[in-house]
mmCIF file of C-alpha atoms in Angstrom:
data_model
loop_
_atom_site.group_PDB
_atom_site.id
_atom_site.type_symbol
_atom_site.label_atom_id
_atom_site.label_comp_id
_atom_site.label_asym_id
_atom_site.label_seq_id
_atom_site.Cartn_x
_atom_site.Cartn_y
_atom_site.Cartn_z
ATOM 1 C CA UNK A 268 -51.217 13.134 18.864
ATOM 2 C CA UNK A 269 -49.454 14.854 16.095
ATOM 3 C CA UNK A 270 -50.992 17.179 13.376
ATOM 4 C CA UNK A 271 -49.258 17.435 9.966
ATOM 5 C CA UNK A 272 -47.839 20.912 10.543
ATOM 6 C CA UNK A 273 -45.805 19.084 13.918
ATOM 7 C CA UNK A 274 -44.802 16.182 11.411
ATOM 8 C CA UNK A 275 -43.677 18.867 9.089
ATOM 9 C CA UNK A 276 -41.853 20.841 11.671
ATOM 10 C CA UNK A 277 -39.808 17.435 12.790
ATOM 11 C CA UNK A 278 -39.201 16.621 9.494
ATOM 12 C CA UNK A 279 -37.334 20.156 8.364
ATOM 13 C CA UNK A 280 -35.569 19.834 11.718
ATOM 14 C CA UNK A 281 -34.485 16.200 11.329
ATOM 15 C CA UNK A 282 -33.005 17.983 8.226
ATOM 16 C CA UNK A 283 -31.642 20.530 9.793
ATOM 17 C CA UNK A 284 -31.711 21.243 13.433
ATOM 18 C CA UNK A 285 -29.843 24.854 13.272
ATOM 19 C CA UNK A 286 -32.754 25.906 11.322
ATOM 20 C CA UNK A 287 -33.965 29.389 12.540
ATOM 21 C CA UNK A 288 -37.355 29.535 13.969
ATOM 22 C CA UNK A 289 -38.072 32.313 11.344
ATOM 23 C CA UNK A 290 -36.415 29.832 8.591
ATOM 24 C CA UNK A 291 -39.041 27.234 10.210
ATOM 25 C CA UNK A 292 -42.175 29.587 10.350
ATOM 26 C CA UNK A 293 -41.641 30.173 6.889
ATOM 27 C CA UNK A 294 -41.030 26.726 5.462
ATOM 28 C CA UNK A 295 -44.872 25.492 7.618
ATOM 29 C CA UNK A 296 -46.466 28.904 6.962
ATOM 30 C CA UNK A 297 -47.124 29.676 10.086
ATOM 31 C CA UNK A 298 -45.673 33.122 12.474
ATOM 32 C CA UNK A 299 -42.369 32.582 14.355
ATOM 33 C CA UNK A 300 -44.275 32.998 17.813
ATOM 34 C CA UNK A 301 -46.679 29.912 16.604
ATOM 35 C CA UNK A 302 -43.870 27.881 15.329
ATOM 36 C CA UNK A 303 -41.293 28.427 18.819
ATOM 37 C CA UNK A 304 -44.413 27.490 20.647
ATOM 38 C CA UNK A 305 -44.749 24.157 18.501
ATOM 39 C CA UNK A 306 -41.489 23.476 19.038
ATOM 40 C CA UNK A 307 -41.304 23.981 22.690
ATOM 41 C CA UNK A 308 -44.069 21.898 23.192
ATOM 42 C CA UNK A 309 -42.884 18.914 20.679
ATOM 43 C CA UNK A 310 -40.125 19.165 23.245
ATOM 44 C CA UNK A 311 -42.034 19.407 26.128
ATOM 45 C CA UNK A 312 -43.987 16.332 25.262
ATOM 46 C CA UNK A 313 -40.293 14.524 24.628
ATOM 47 C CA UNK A 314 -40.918 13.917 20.678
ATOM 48 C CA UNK A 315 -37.747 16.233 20.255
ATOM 49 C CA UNK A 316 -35.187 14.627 23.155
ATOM 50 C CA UNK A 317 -32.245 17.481 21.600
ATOM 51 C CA UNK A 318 -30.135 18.519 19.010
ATOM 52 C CA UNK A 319 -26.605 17.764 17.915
ATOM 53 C CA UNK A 320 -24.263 17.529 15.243
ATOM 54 C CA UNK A 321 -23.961 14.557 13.319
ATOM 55 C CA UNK A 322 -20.282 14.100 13.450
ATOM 56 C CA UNK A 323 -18.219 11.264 10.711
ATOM 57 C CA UNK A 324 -16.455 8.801 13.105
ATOM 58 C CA UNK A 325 -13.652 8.492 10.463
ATOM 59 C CA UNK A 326 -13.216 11.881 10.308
ATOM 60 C CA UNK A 327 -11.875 11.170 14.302
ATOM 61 C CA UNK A 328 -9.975 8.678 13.818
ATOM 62 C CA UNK A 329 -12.613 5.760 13.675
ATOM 63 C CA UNK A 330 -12.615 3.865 10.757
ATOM 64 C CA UNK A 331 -14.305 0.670 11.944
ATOM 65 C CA UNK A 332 -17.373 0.039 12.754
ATOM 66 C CA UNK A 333 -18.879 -3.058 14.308
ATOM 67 C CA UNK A 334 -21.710 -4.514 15.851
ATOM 68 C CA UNK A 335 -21.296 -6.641 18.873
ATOM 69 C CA UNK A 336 -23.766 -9.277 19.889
ATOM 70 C CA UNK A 337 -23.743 -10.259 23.454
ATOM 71 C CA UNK A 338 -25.085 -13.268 24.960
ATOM 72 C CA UNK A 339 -25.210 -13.329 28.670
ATOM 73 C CA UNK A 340 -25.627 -16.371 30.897
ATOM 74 C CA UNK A 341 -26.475 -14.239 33.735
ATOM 75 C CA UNK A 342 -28.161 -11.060 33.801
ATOM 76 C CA UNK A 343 -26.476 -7.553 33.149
ATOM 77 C CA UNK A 344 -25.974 -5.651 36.491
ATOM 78 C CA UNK A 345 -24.644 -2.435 37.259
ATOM 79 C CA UNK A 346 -21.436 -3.273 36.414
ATOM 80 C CA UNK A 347 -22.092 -4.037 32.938
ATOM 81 C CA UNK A 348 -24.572 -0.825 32.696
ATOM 82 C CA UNK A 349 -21.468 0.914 34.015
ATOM 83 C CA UNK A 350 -19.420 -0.178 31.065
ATOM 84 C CA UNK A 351 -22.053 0.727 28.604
ATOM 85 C CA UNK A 352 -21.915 4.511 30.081
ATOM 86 C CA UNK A 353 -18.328 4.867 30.485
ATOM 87 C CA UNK A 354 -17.294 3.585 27.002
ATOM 88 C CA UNK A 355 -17.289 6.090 24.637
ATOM 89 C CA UNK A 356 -16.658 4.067 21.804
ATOM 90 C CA UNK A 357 -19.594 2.572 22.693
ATOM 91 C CA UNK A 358 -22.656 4.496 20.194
ATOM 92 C CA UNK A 359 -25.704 2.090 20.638
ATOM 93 C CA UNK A 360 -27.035 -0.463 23.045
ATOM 94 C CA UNK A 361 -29.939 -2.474 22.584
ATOM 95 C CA UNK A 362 -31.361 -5.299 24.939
ATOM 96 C CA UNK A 363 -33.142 -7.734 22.240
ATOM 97 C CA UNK A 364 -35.068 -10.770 21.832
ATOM 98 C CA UNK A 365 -33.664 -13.844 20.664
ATOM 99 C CA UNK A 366 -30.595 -15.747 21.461
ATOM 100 C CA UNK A 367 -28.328 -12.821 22.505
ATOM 101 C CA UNK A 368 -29.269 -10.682 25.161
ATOM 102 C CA UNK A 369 -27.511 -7.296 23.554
ATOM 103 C CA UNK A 370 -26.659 -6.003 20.005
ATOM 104 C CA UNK A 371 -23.792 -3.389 20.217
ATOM 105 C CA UNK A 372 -22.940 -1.014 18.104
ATOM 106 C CA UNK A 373 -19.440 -0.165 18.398
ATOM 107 C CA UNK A 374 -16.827 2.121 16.855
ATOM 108 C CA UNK A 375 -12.723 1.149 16.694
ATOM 109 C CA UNK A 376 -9.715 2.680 15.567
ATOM 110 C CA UNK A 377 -7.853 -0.484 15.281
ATOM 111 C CA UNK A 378 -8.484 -3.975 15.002
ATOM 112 C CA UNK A 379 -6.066 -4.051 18.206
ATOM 113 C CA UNK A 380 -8.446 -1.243 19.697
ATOM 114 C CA UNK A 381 -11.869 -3.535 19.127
ATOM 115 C CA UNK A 382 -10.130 -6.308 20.408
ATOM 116 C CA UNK A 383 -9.631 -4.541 23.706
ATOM 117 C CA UNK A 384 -13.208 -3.343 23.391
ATOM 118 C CA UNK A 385 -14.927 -7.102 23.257
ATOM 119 C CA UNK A 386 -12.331 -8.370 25.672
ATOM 120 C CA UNK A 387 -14.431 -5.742 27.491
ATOM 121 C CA UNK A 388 -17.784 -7.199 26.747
ATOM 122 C CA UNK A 389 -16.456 -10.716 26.997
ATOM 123 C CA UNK A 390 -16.441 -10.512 30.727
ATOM 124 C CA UNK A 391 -20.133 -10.233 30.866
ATOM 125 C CA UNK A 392 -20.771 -13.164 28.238
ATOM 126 C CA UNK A 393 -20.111 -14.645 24.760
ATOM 127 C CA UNK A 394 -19.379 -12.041 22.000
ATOM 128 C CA UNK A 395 -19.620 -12.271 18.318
ATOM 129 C CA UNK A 396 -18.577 -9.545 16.100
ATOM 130 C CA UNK A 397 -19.483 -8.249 12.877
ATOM 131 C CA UNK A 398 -17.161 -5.859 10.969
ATOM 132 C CA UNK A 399 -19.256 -3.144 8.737
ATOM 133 C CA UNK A 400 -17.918 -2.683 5.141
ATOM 134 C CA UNK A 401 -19.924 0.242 4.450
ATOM 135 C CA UNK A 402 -23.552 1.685 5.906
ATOM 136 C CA UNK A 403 -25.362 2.262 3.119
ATOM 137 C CA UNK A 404 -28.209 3.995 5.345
ATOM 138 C CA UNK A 405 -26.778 6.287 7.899
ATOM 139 C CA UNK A 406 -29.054 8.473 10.581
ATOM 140 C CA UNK A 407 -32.106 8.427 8.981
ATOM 141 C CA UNK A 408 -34.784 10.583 9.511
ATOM 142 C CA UNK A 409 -37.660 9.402 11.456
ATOM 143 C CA UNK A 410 -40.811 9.110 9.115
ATOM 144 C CA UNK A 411 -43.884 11.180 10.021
ATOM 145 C CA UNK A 412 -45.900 10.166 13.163
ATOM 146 C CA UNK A 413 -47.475 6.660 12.365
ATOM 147 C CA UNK A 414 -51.032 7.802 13.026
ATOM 148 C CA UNK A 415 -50.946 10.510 10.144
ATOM 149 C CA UNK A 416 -49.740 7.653 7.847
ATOM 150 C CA UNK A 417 -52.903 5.857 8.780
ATOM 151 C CA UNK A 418 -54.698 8.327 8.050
ATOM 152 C CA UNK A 419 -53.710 9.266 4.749
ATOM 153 C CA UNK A 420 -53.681 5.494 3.540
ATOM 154 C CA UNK A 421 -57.037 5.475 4.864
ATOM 155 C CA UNK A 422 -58.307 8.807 2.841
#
């Protein structure tokens, strides 16, 4: 379970991750030694999987977005897992309920290049794909832990 000073600490790094710990210590009131050892354990426990840079995909040549939704008539296998992993173009995969079996989040440089890209897909099932005009909420911070909001509605 997380305290308020952890929820605090994830939400400064969700922020910024190349915060210092010193930068950190300050912003919770707490020492540096106290904070690192937060820290390490937040990501010893798995809350914090790692840090990276949140990087624009047009900025690399990506300017389209899409979201793929897959409907399988046979279950994936390791084939299909293998195309998930090998595809960097691929950014998300989730297995959902419902009448698909996937929703895909994809990123394309052409219309030519997407095509390839859900020819892919296609192999394993029926596709249907869904352009983004714009993505008006972009990596999002995680709210605090969902136990402390209980508790303060509760107070």
């Amino acid at each position: 379970m997380l305290d308020s000073t952890d929820n605090a600490i994830l939400q400064l790094l969700q922020a910024d991750g190349r915060m210092s710990t010193a930068e950190l210590a300050r912003a919770v009131s707490m020492s540096a030694s106290s904070t690192s050892d937060r820290v390490r354990r937040l990501t010893d426990l798995g809350v914090v999987r790692g840090y990276r840079a949140v990087v624009d995909p047009v900025a690399l040549g990506y300017p389209m977005t899409a979201f793929v939704r897959l409907r399988m008539a046979t279950p994936a296998g390791k084939a299909f897992d293998e195309l998930l992993a090998g595809t960097p173009q691929i950014l998300e995969a989730h297995h959902v309920t419902g009448e698909d079996c996937y929703l895909i989040k994809v990123i394309a440089r052409s219309m030519t290049d997407l095509e390839v890209l859900t020819d892919k897909l296609a192999t394993f099932g029926q596709v249907i794909t869904n352009l983004a005009f714009r993505s008006p909420v972009r990596d999002r911070a995680l709210p605090p832990s969902a136990e402390l909001a209980e508790d303060a509605a509760l107070a």
